[in-house]
């Protein structure tokens, strides 16, 4: 019996420890109180990230813009290029107006010729070509 007593004591202590390790019932109030703190922490973290990213981009664009934007110093000013484009467009527009005026005159002349009932002349033969003699037709 002396050997059985320590074994029995060990079994009783193991059962008592097992009862302590079982989780308690789920407490909704404790979890509900913890959730807003977690959301607030996440919101704070995201807000801090946003501030860090925007400040780094601002500093990059202010002080190291050559790494992000192309070098506009090597090309002409944009306003000068647009002025030249506008002048070229205006010149093309004027040239088109002059050509349209010429076509109006030609069109009026052709219309007048087509309406006139005058005698029509036969077409003139073209100049004779000198070259190889043509074979006679039989």
mmCIF file of N, CA and C in Angstrom:
data_model
loop_
_atom_site.group_PDB
_atom_site.id
_atom_site.type_symbol
_atom_site.label_atom_id
_atom_site.label_comp_id
_atom_site.label_asym_id
_atom_site.label_seq_id
_atom_site.Cartn_x
_atom_site.Cartn_y
_atom_site.Cartn_z
ATOM 1 N N UNK A 1 0.807 -1.173 0.000
ATOM 2 C CA UNK A 1 0.000 0.000 0.000
ATOM 3 C C UNK A 1 0.864 1.256 0.000
ATOM 4 N N UNK A 2 2.031 1.158 0.527
ATOM 5 C CA UNK A 2 2.945 2.290 0.551
ATOM 6 C C UNK A 2 3.349 2.673 -0.878
ATOM 7 N N UNK A 3 3.422 1.670 -1.735
ATOM 8 C CA UNK A 3 3.779 1.998 -3.125
ATOM 9 C C UNK A 3 2.580 2.584 -3.871
ATOM 10 N N UNK A 4 1.412 2.251 -3.504
ATOM 11 C CA UNK A 4 0.209 2.700 -4.178
ATOM 12 C C UNK A 4 -0.167 4.129 -3.793
ATOM 13 N N UNK A 5 0.169 4.563 -2.619
ATOM 14 C CA UNK A 5 -0.168 5.909 -2.135
ATOM 15 C C UNK A 5 0.509 7.007 -2.972
ATOM 16 N N UNK A 6 1.777 6.962 -3.284
ATOM 17 C CA UNK A 6 2.359 8.022 -4.134
ATOM 18 C C UNK A 6 1.763 8.017 -5.542
ATOM 19 N N UNK A 7 1.450 6.852 -6.033
ATOM 20 C CA UNK A 7 0.863 6.772 -7.369
ATOM 21 C C UNK A 7 -0.535 7.390 -7.382
ATOM 22 N N UNK A 8 -1.297 7.152 -6.342
ATOM 23 C CA UNK A 8 -2.629 7.722 -6.213
ATOM 24 C C UNK A 8 -2.563 9.247 -6.052
ATOM 25 N N UNK A 9 -1.600 9.704 -5.280
ATOM 26 C CA UNK A 9 -1.401 11.146 -5.083
ATOM 27 C C UNK A 9 -1.018 11.823 -6.413
ATOM 28 N N UNK A 10 -0.174 11.182 -7.176
ATOM 29 C CA UNK A 10 0.241 11.717 -8.471
ATOM 30 C C UNK A 10 -0.939 11.786 -9.431
ATOM 31 N N UNK A 11 -1.816 10.810 -9.449
ATOM 32 C CA UNK A 11 -2.993 10.804 -10.307
ATOM 33 C C UNK A 11 -3.958 11.919 -9.899
ATOM 34 N N UNK A 12 -4.121 12.168 -8.594
ATOM 35 C CA UNK A 12 -5.022 13.226 -8.118
ATOM 36 C C UNK A 12 -4.483 14.598 -8.519
ATOM 37 N N UNK A 13 -3.180 14.812 -8.380
ATOM 38 C CA UNK A 13 -2.591 16.098 -8.774
ATOM 39 C C UNK A 13 -2.698 16.323 -10.292
ATOM 40 N N UNK A 14 -2.532 15.293 -11.088
ATOM 41 C CA UNK A 14 -2.660 15.406 -12.550
ATOM 42 C C UNK A 14 -4.067 15.774 -12.962
ATOM 43 N N UNK A 15 -5.070 15.191 -12.315
ATOM 44 C CA UNK A 15 -6.460 15.505 -12.636
ATOM 45 C C UNK A 15 -6.797 16.941 -12.248
ATOM 46 N N UNK A 16 -6.269 17.410 -11.125
ATOM 47 C CA UNK A 16 -6.526 18.780 -10.686
ATOM 48 C C UNK A 16 -5.877 19.776 -11.648
ATOM 49 N N UNK A 17 -4.673 19.461 -12.126
ATOM 50 C CA UNK A 17 -3.989 20.358 -13.064
ATOM 51 C C UNK A 17 -4.732 20.402 -14.401
ATOM 52 N N UNK A 18 -5.297 19.288 -14.808
ATOM 53 C CA UNK A 18 -6.022 19.243 -16.066
ATOM 54 C C UNK A 18 -7.280 20.103 -15.995
ATOM 55 N N UNK A 19 -7.929 20.143 -14.874
ATOM 56 C CA UNK A 19 -9.114 20.967 -14.713
ATOM 57 C C UNK A 19 -8.764 22.450 -14.812
ATOM 58 N N UNK A 20 -7.597 22.853 -14.320
ATOM 59 C CA UNK A 20 -7.195 24.256 -14.389
ATOM 60 C C UNK A 20 -6.860 24.674 -15.831
ATOM 61 N N UNK A 21 -6.372 23.740 -16.634
ATOM 62 C CA UNK A 21 -5.951 24.089 -17.989
ATOM 63 C C UNK A 21 -7.116 24.245 -18.964
ATOM 64 N N UNK A 22 -8.303 23.797 -18.661
ATOM 65 C CA UNK A 22 -9.427 23.924 -19.583
ATOM 66 C C UNK A 22 -9.784 25.408 -19.726
ATOM 67 N N UNK A 23 -10.042 25.843 -20.982
ATOM 68 C CA UNK A 23 -10.329 27.270 -21.201
ATOM 69 C C UNK A 23 -11.653 27.649 -20.559
ATOM 70 N N UNK A 24 -11.700 28.898 -20.181
ATOM 71 C CA UNK A 24 -12.938 29.416 -19.589
ATOM 72 C C UNK A 24 -13.946 29.649 -20.714
ATOM 73 N N UNK A 25 -15.177 29.844 -20.331
ATOM 74 C CA UNK A 25 -16.222 30.106 -21.330
ATOM 75 C C UNK A 25 -15.911 31.420 -22.056
ATOM 76 N N UNK A 26 -16.358 31.513 -23.309
ATOM 77 C CA UNK A 26 -16.052 32.677 -24.127
ATOM 78 C C UNK A 26 -16.769 33.893 -23.586
ATOM 79 N N UNK A 27 -15.992 34.927 -23.306
ATOM 80 C CA UNK A 27 -16.550 36.163 -22.760
ATOM 81 C C UNK A 27 -16.626 37.188 -23.886
ATOM 82 N N UNK A 28 -17.833 37.446 -24.398
ATOM 83 C CA UNK A 28 -18.003 38.368 -25.516
ATOM 84 C C UNK A 28 -17.651 39.796 -25.137
ATOM 85 N N UNK A 29 -17.896 40.170 -23.922
ATOM 86 C CA UNK A 29 -17.636 41.547 -23.512
ATOM 87 C C UNK A 29 -16.146 41.868 -23.529
ATOM 88 N N UNK A 30 -15.345 40.927 -23.101
ATOM 89 C CA UNK A 30 -13.896 41.172 -23.090
ATOM 90 C C UNK A 30 -13.375 41.295 -24.528
ATOM 91 N N UNK A 31 -13.858 40.422 -25.424
ATOM 92 C CA UNK A 31 -13.423 40.508 -26.820
ATOM 93 C C UNK A 31 -13.949 41.779 -27.484
ATOM 94 N N UNK A 32 -15.157 42.165 -27.155
ATOM 95 C CA UNK A 32 -15.733 43.375 -27.740
ATOM 96 C C UNK A 32 -14.981 44.614 -27.268
ATOM 97 N N UNK A 33 -14.474 44.608 -26.069
ATOM 98 C CA UNK A 33 -13.710 45.759 -25.569
ATOM 99 C C UNK A 33 -12.333 45.810 -26.223
ATOM 100 N N UNK A 34 -11.773 44.642 -26.564
ATOM 101 C CA UNK A 34 -10.442 44.595 -27.173
ATOM 102 C C UNK A 34 -10.467 44.965 -28.662
ATOM 103 N N UNK A 35 -11.561 44.690 -29.363
ATOM 104 C CA UNK A 35 -11.633 44.902 -30.812
ATOM 105 C C UNK A 35 -11.469 46.367 -31.218
ATOM 106 N N UNK A 36 -12.138 47.317 -30.600
ATOM 107 C CA UNK A 36 -11.948 48.709 -31.023
ATOM 108 C C UNK A 36 -10.507 49.193 -30.834
ATOM 109 N N UNK A 37 -9.863 48.692 -29.793
ATOM 110 C CA UNK A 37 -8.465 49.085 -29.593
ATOM 111 C C UNK A 37 -7.611 48.570 -30.736
ATOM 112 N N UNK A 38 -7.881 47.342 -31.192
ATOM 113 C CA UNK A 38 -7.127 46.801 -32.323
ATOM 114 C C UNK A 38 -7.387 47.573 -33.600
ATOM 115 N N UNK A 39 -8.656 47.938 -33.840
ATOM 116 C CA UNK A 39 -8.986 48.726 -35.038
ATOM 117 C C UNK A 39 -8.362 50.115 -34.953
ATOM 118 N N UNK A 40 -8.383 50.690 -33.780
ATOM 119 C CA UNK A 40 -7.777 52.006 -33.611
ATOM 120 C C UNK A 40 -6.272 51.923 -33.848
ATOM 121 N N UNK A 41 -5.649 50.854 -33.360
ATOM 122 C CA UNK A 41 -4.211 50.701 -33.589
ATOM 123 C C UNK A 41 -3.912 50.525 -35.075
ATOM 124 N N UNK A 42 -4.733 49.736 -35.762
ATOM 125 C CA UNK A 42 -4.528 49.521 -37.193
ATOM 126 C C UNK A 42 -4.727 50.827 -37.964
ATOM 127 N N UNK A 43 -5.757 51.583 -37.594
ATOM 128 C CA UNK A 43 -5.995 52.876 -38.240
ATOM 129 C C UNK A 43 -4.829 53.815 -38.014
ATOM 130 N N UNK A 44 -4.304 53.803 -36.812
ATOM 131 C CA UNK A 44 -3.155 54.656 -36.496
ATOM 132 C C UNK A 44 -1.927 54.231 -37.299
ATOM 133 N N UNK A 45 -1.719 52.950 -37.432
ATOM 134 C CA UNK A 45 -0.567 52.454 -38.210
ATOM 135 C C UNK A 45 -0.708 52.853 -39.680
ATOM 136 N N UNK A 46 -1.892 52.666 -40.243
ATOM 137 C CA UNK A 46 -2.102 53.028 -41.646
ATOM 138 C C UNK A 46 -1.964 54.534 -41.862
ATOM 139 N N UNK A 47 -2.438 55.306 -40.913
ATOM 140 C CA UNK A 47 -2.308 56.752 -41.020
ATOM 141 C C UNK A 47 -0.837 57.175 -40.965
ATOM 142 N N UNK A 48 -0.074 56.534 -40.098
ATOM 143 C CA UNK A 48 1.360 56.835 -40.021
ATOM 144 C C UNK A 48 2.076 56.457 -41.313
ATOM 145 N N UNK A 49 1.710 55.332 -41.888
ATOM 146 C CA UNK A 49 2.304 54.908 -43.168
ATOM 147 C C UNK A 49 1.976 55.914 -44.266
ATOM 148 N N UNK A 50 0.713 56.354 -44.310
ATOM 149 C CA UNK A 50 0.305 57.333 -45.323
ATOM 150 C C UNK A 50 1.121 58.616 -45.195
ATOM 151 N N UNK A 51 1.283 59.080 -43.972
ATOM 152 C CA UNK A 51 2.064 60.300 -43.754
ATOM 153 C C UNK A 51 3.513 60.098 -44.178
ATOM 154 N N UNK A 52 4.092 58.944 -43.846
ATOM 155 C CA UNK A 52 5.483 58.685 -44.214
ATOM 156 C C UNK A 52 5.650 58.598 -45.724
ATOM 157 N N UNK A 53 4.726 57.935 -46.391
ATOM 158 C CA UNK A 53 4.832 57.793 -47.848
ATOM 159 C C UNK A 53 4.664 59.145 -48.536
ATOM 160 N N UNK A 54 3.666 59.917 -48.131
ATOM 161 C CA UNK A 54 3.457 61.217 -48.779
ATOM 162 C C UNK A 54 4.605 62.171 -48.498
ATOM 163 N N UNK A 55 5.158 62.143 -47.298
ATOM 164 C CA UNK A 55 6.290 63.040 -47.016
ATOM 165 C C UNK A 55 7.522 62.617 -47.812
ATOM 166 N N UNK A 56 7.752 61.313 -47.982
ATOM 167 C CA UNK A 56 8.892 60.877 -48.796
ATOM 168 C C UNK A 56 8.712 61.260 -50.257
ATOM 169 N N UNK A 57 7.492 61.113 -50.780
ATOM 170 C CA UNK A 57 7.238 61.527 -52.161
ATOM 171 C C UNK A 57 7.408 63.032 -52.332
ATOM 172 N N UNK A 58 6.932 63.799 -51.369
ATOM 173 C CA UNK A 58 7.073 65.257 -51.439
ATOM 174 C C UNK A 58 8.543 65.641 -51.443
ATOM 175 N N UNK A 59 9.318 65.050 -50.544
ATOM 176 C CA UNK A 59 10.750 65.351 -50.498
ATOM 177 C C UNK A 59 11.451 64.907 -51.776
ATOM 178 N N UNK A 60 11.037 63.773 -52.321
ATOM 179 C CA UNK A 60 11.640 63.288 -53.558
ATOM 180 C C UNK A 60 11.356 64.250 -54.708
ATOM 181 N N UNK A 61 10.114 64.723 -54.809
ATOM 182 C CA UNK A 61 9.774 65.644 -55.886
ATOM 183 C C UNK A 61 10.398 67.024 -55.689
ATOM 184 N N UNK A 62 10.584 67.431 -54.453
ATOM 185 C CA UNK A 62 11.177 68.752 -54.210
ATOM 186 C C UNK A 62 12.690 68.760 -54.390
ATOM 187 N N UNK A 63 13.361 67.767 -53.865
ATOM 188 C CA UNK A 63 14.819 67.824 -53.806
ATOM 189 C C UNK A 63 15.521 66.889 -54.789
ATOM 190 N N UNK A 64 14.857 65.845 -55.260
ATOM 191 C CA UNK A 64 15.491 64.893 -56.176
ATOM 192 C C UNK A 64 14.565 64.614 -57.352
ATOM 193 N N UNK A 65 14.001 65.670 -57.927
ATOM 194 C CA UNK A 65 13.032 65.499 -58.998
ATOM 195 C C UNK A 65 13.650 64.884 -60.244
ATOM 196 N N UNK A 66 14.936 65.024 -60.429
ATOM 197 C CA UNK A 66 15.587 64.463 -61.619
ATOM 198 C C UNK A 66 15.538 62.945 -61.645
ATOM 199 N N UNK A 67 15.338 62.312 -60.504
ATOM 200 C CA UNK A 67 15.231 60.853 -60.484
ATOM 201 C C UNK A 67 13.839 60.375 -60.896
ATOM 202 N N UNK A 68 12.834 61.259 -60.766
ATOM 203 C CA UNK A 68 11.460 60.874 -61.056
ATOM 204 C C UNK A 68 10.987 61.453 -62.394
ATOM 205 N N UNK A 69 11.271 62.732 -62.632
ATOM 206 C CA UNK A 69 10.786 63.422 -63.817
ATOM 207 C C UNK A 69 11.881 63.504 -64.873
ATOM 208 N N UNK A 70 11.495 63.567 -66.162
ATOM 209 C CA UNK A 70 12.521 63.718 -67.198
ATOM 210 C C UNK A 70 13.161 65.096 -67.136
ATOM 211 N N UNK A 71 14.312 65.229 -67.757
ATOM 212 C CA UNK A 71 15.042 66.491 -67.743
ATOM 213 C C UNK A 71 14.476 67.398 -68.824
ATOM 214 N N UNK A 72 13.672 68.368 -68.408
ATOM 215 C CA UNK A 72 13.055 69.275 -69.364
ATOM 216 C C UNK A 72 14.007 70.391 -69.784
ATOM 217 N N UNK A 73 15.158 70.506 -69.175
ATOM 218 C CA UNK A 73 16.116 71.534 -69.533
ATOM 219 C C UNK A 73 16.765 71.288 -70.875
ATOM 220 N N UNK A 74 16.756 70.042 -71.355
ATOM 221 C CA UNK A 74 17.407 69.729 -72.619
ATOM 222 C C UNK A 74 16.522 69.986 -73.820
ATOM 223 N N UNK A 75 15.231 70.177 -73.641
ATOM 224 C CA UNK A 75 14.351 70.451 -74.773
ATOM 225 C C UNK A 75 13.853 71.880 -74.678
ATOM 226 N N UNK A 76 13.314 72.372 -75.822
ATOM 227 C CA UNK A 76 12.804 73.739 -75.846
ATOM 228 C C UNK A 76 11.637 73.899 -74.874
ATOM 229 N N UNK A 77 11.400 75.133 -74.554
ATOM 230 C CA UNK A 77 10.261 75.402 -73.669
ATOM 231 C C UNK A 77 8.975 74.969 -74.360
ATOM 232 N N UNK A 78 8.076 74.448 -73.602
ATOM 233 C CA UNK A 78 6.831 73.927 -74.160
ATOM 234 C C UNK A 78 6.007 75.039 -74.796
ATOM 235 N N UNK A 79 6.001 76.211 -74.200
ATOM 236 C CA UNK A 79 5.214 77.305 -74.774
ATOM 237 C C UNK A 79 5.785 77.731 -76.120
ATOM 238 N N UNK A 80 7.114 77.737 -76.268
ATOM 239 C CA UNK A 80 7.722 78.081 -77.551
ATOM 240 C C UNK A 80 7.364 77.069 -78.627
ATOM 241 N N UNK A 81 7.368 75.798 -78.272
ATOM 242 C CA UNK A 81 7.008 74.751 -79.231
ATOM 243 C C UNK A 81 5.549 74.887 -79.644
ATOM 244 N N UNK A 82 4.682 75.215 -78.694
ATOM 245 C CA UNK A 82 3.274 75.400 -79.028
ATOM 246 C C UNK A 82 3.067 76.624 -79.915
ATOM 247 N N UNK A 83 3.840 77.700 -79.675
ATOM 248 C CA UNK A 83 3.748 78.885 -80.532
ATOM 249 C C UNK A 83 4.141 78.541 -81.967
ATOM 250 N N UNK A 84 5.223 77.797 -82.137
ATOM 251 C CA UNK A 84 5.645 77.409 -83.480
ATOM 252 C C UNK A 84 4.604 76.521 -84.151
ATOM 253 N N UNK A 85 4.024 75.615 -83.394
ATOM 254 C CA UNK A 85 2.991 74.743 -83.942
ATOM 255 C C UNK A 85 1.785 75.552 -84.393
ATOM 256 N N UNK A 86 1.407 76.557 -83.617
ATOM 257 C CA UNK A 86 0.279 77.408 -83.980
ATOM 258 C C UNK A 86 0.590 78.208 -85.242
ATOM 259 N N UNK A 87 1.822 78.718 -85.352
ATOM 260 C CA UNK A 87 2.209 79.470 -86.552
ATOM 261 C C UNK A 87 2.189 78.570 -87.786
ATOM 262 N N UNK A 88 2.710 77.344 -87.662
ATOM 263 C CA UNK A 88 2.688 76.413 -88.789
ATOM 264 C C UNK A 88 1.258 76.074 -89.198
ATOM 265 N N UNK A 89 0.409 75.877 -88.218
ATOM 266 C CA UNK A 89 -0.992 75.568 -88.505
ATOM 267 C C UNK A 89 -1.661 76.740 -89.210
ATOM 268 N N UNK A 90 -1.378 77.968 -88.782
ATOM 269 C CA UNK A 90 -1.962 79.147 -89.429
ATOM 270 C C UNK A 90 -1.459 79.281 -90.863
ATOM 271 N N UNK A 91 -0.169 79.004 -91.093
ATOM 272 C CA UNK A 91 0.376 79.069 -92.452
ATOM 273 C C UNK A 91 -0.290 78.023 -93.346
ATOM 274 N N UNK A 92 -0.481 76.816 -92.834
ATOM 275 C CA UNK A 92 -1.170 75.779 -93.613
ATOM 276 C C UNK A 92 -2.610 76.174 -93.919
ATOM 277 N N UNK A 93 -3.256 76.817 -92.978
ATOM 278 C CA UNK A 93 -4.635 77.254 -93.172
ATOM 279 C C UNK A 93 -4.713 78.326 -94.261
ATOM 280 N N UNK A 94 -3.758 79.259 -94.268
ATOM 281 C CA UNK A 94 -3.725 80.291 -95.302
ATOM 282 C C UNK A 94 -3.453 79.674 -96.677
ATOM 283 N N UNK A 95 -2.505 78.745 -96.750
ATOM 284 C CA UNK A 95 -2.195 78.075 -98.015
ATOM 285 C C UNK A 95 -3.406 77.317 -98.533
ATOM 286 N N UNK A 96 -4.138 76.660 -97.662
ATOM 287 C CA UNK A 96 -5.352 75.955 -98.052
ATOM 288 C C UNK A 96 -6.394 76.920 -98.588
ATOM 289 N N UNK A 97 -6.515 78.101 -97.975
ATOM 290 C CA UNK A 97 -7.443 79.124 -98.470
ATOM 291 C C UNK A 97 -7.068 79.589 -99.869
ATOM 292 N N UNK A 98 -5.762 79.809 -100.119
ATOM 293 C CA UNK A 98 -5.317 80.228 -101.448
ATOM 294 C C UNK A 98 -5.609 79.146 -102.486
ATOM 295 N N UNK A 99 -5.305 77.894 -102.148
ATOM 296 C CA UNK A 99 -5.580 76.799 -103.091
ATOM 297 C C UNK A 99 -7.075 76.646 -103.351
ATOM 298 N N UNK A 100 -7.885 76.824 -102.344
ATOM 299 C CA UNK A 100 -9.336 76.730 -102.522
ATOM 300 C C UNK A 100 -9.822 77.829 -103.456
ATOM 301 N N UNK A 101 -9.264 79.028 -103.324
ATOM 302 C CA UNK A 101 -9.622 80.126 -104.231
ATOM 303 C C UNK A 101 -9.274 79.798 -105.666
ATOM 304 N N UNK A 102 -8.132 79.197 -105.906
ATOM 305 C CA UNK A 102 -7.747 78.806 -107.267
ATOM 306 C C UNK A 102 -8.700 77.753 -107.820
ATOM 307 N N UNK A 103 -9.059 76.803 -106.999
ATOM 308 C CA UNK A 103 -9.967 75.759 -107.465
ATOM 309 C C UNK A 103 -11.356 76.321 -107.779
ATOM 310 N N UNK A 104 -11.781 77.343 -107.057
ATOM 311 C CA UNK A 104 -13.079 77.958 -107.344
ATOM 312 C C UNK A 104 -13.051 78.573 -108.736
ATOM 313 N N UNK A 105 -11.944 79.265 -109.051
ATOM 314 C CA UNK A 105 -11.818 79.864 -110.390
ATOM 315 C C UNK A 105 -11.818 78.787 -111.470
ATOM 316 N N UNK A 106 -11.050 77.724 -111.288
ATOM 317 C CA UNK A 106 -10.979 76.650 -112.276
ATOM 318 C C UNK A 106 -12.336 75.966 -112.415
ATOM 319 N N UNK A 107 -13.013 75.758 -111.322
ATOM 320 C CA UNK A 107 -14.315 75.103 -111.362
ATOM 321 C C UNK A 107 -15.338 75.958 -112.092
ATOM 322 N N UNK A 108 -15.299 77.272 -111.865
ATOM 323 C CA UNK A 108 -16.215 78.164 -112.573
ATOM 324 C C UNK A 108 -15.932 78.132 -114.074
ATOM 325 N N UNK A 109 -14.666 78.116 -114.469
ATOM 326 C CA UNK A 109 -14.297 78.064 -115.881
ATOM 327 C C UNK A 109 -14.775 76.765 -116.529
ATOM 328 N N UNK A 110 -14.588 75.652 -115.848
ATOM 329 C CA UNK A 110 -15.026 74.353 -116.379
ATOM 330 C C UNK A 110 -16.542 74.312 -116.484
ATOM 331 N N UNK A 111 -17.263 74.835 -115.508
ATOM 332 C CA UNK A 111 -18.727 74.876 -115.577
ATOM 333 C C UNK A 111 -19.194 75.723 -116.757
ATOM 334 N N UNK A 112 -18.516 76.855 -116.993
ATOM 335 C CA UNK A 112 -18.889 77.736 -118.104
ATOM 336 C C UNK A 112 -18.645 77.029 -119.436
ATOM 337 N N UNK A 113 -17.533 76.309 -119.563
ATOM 338 C CA UNK A 113 -17.266 75.583 -120.805
ATOM 339 C C UNK A 113 -18.287 74.474 -121.044
ATOM 340 N N UNK A 114 -18.683 73.803 -120.006
ATOM 341 C CA UNK A 114 -19.622 72.692 -120.179
ATOM 342 C C UNK A 114 -21.020 73.195 -120.525
ATOM 343 N N UNK A 115 -21.368 74.404 -120.147
ATOM 344 C CA UNK A 115 -22.704 74.951 -120.428
ATOM 345 C C UNK A 115 -22.784 75.609 -121.803
ATOM 346 N N UNK A 116 -21.680 76.062 -122.331
ATOM 347 C CA UNK A 116 -21.725 76.806 -123.600
ATOM 348 C C UNK A 116 -22.087 75.866 -124.750
ATOM 349 N N UNK A 117 -23.047 76.292 -125.628
ATOM 350 C CA UNK A 117 -23.489 75.435 -126.733
ATOM 351 C C UNK A 117 -22.623 75.586 -127.984
ATOM 352 N N UNK A 118 -21.484 76.192 -127.877
ATOM 353 C CA UNK A 118 -20.626 76.470 -129.025
ATOM 354 C C UNK A 118 -20.167 75.211 -129.725
ATOM 355 N N UNK A 119 -19.672 75.382 -130.982
ATOM 356 C CA UNK A 119 -19.213 74.227 -131.739
ATOM 357 C C UNK A 119 -17.984 73.605 -131.085
ATOM 358 N N UNK A 120 -17.990 72.349 -131.135
ATOM 359 C CA UNK A 120 -16.865 71.643 -130.556
ATOM 360 C C UNK A 120 -15.905 71.284 -131.667
ATOM 361 N N UNK A 121 -14.661 71.486 -131.432
ATOM 362 C CA UNK A 121 -13.655 71.185 -132.448
ATOM 363 C C UNK A 121 -13.138 69.785 -132.233
ATOM 364 N N UNK A 122 -12.696 69.204 -133.317
ATOM 365 C CA UNK A 122 -12.136 67.856 -133.236
ATOM 366 C C UNK A 122 -10.767 67.934 -132.582
ATOM 367 N N UNK A 123 -10.400 66.914 -131.867
ATOM 368 C CA UNK A 123 -9.090 66.960 -131.234
ATOM 369 C C UNK A 123 -7.987 66.945 -132.279
ATOM 370 N N UNK A 124 -6.947 67.668 -132.037
ATOM 371 C CA UNK A 124 -5.810 67.745 -132.938
ATOM 372 C C UNK A 124 -4.949 66.506 -132.783
ATOM 373 N N UNK A 125 -4.428 66.049 -133.931
ATOM 374 C CA UNK A 125 -3.513 64.904 -133.784
ATOM 375 C C UNK A 125 -2.205 65.364 -133.161
ATOM 376 N N UNK A 126 -1.609 64.497 -132.405
ATOM 377 C CA UNK A 126 -0.362 64.820 -131.725
ATOM 378 C C UNK A 126 0.814 64.810 -132.687
ATOM 379 N N UNK A 127 1.959 65.228 -132.282
ATOM 380 C CA UNK A 127 3.127 65.240 -133.164
ATOM 381 C C UNK A 127 3.520 63.820 -133.539
ATOM 382 N N UNK A 128 4.037 63.679 -134.738
ATOM 383 C CA UNK A 128 4.441 62.354 -135.196
ATOM 384 C C UNK A 128 5.721 61.951 -134.512
ATOM 385 N N UNK A 129 5.739 60.741 -134.138
ATOM 386 C CA UNK A 129 6.933 60.229 -133.467
ATOM 387 C C UNK A 129 7.840 59.600 -134.502
ATOM 388 N N UNK A 130 9.089 59.827 -134.344
ATOM 389 C CA UNK A 130 10.058 59.173 -135.207
ATOM 390 C C UNK A 130 10.656 58.027 -134.439
ATOM 391 N N UNK A 131 10.622 56.909 -135.025
ATOM 392 C CA UNK A 131 11.154 55.742 -134.357
ATOM 393 C C UNK A 131 11.228 54.606 -135.336
ATOM 394 N N UNK A 132 11.022 53.459 -134.877
ATOM 395 C CA UNK A 132 11.041 52.285 -135.748
ATOM 396 C C UNK A 132 9.871 52.336 -136.715
ATOM 397 N N UNK A 133 10.073 51.931 -137.967
ATOM 398 C CA UNK A 133 8.959 51.958 -138.931
ATOM 399 C C UNK A 133 7.889 50.949 -138.535
ATOM 400 N N UNK A 134 6.652 51.352 -138.749
ATOM 401 C CA UNK A 134 5.520 50.501 -138.428
ATOM 402 C C UNK A 134 5.287 49.517 -139.562
ATOM 403 N N UNK A 135 4.962 48.284 -139.278
ATOM 404 C CA UNK A 135 4.689 47.328 -140.362
ATOM 405 C C UNK A 135 3.374 47.685 -141.049
ATOM 406 N N UNK A 136 3.325 47.493 -142.321
ATOM 407 C CA UNK A 136 2.124 47.806 -143.104
ATOM 408 C C UNK A 136 1.063 46.753 -142.842
ATOM 409 N N UNK A 137 -0.151 47.194 -142.728
ATOM 410 C CA UNK A 137 -1.263 46.279 -142.507
ATOM 411 C C UNK A 137 -1.741 45.726 -143.846
ATOM 412 N N UNK A 138 -2.050 44.506 -143.979
ATOM 413 C CA UNK A 138 -2.501 43.886 -145.226
ATOM 414 C C UNK A 138 -3.972 43.725 -145.234
#
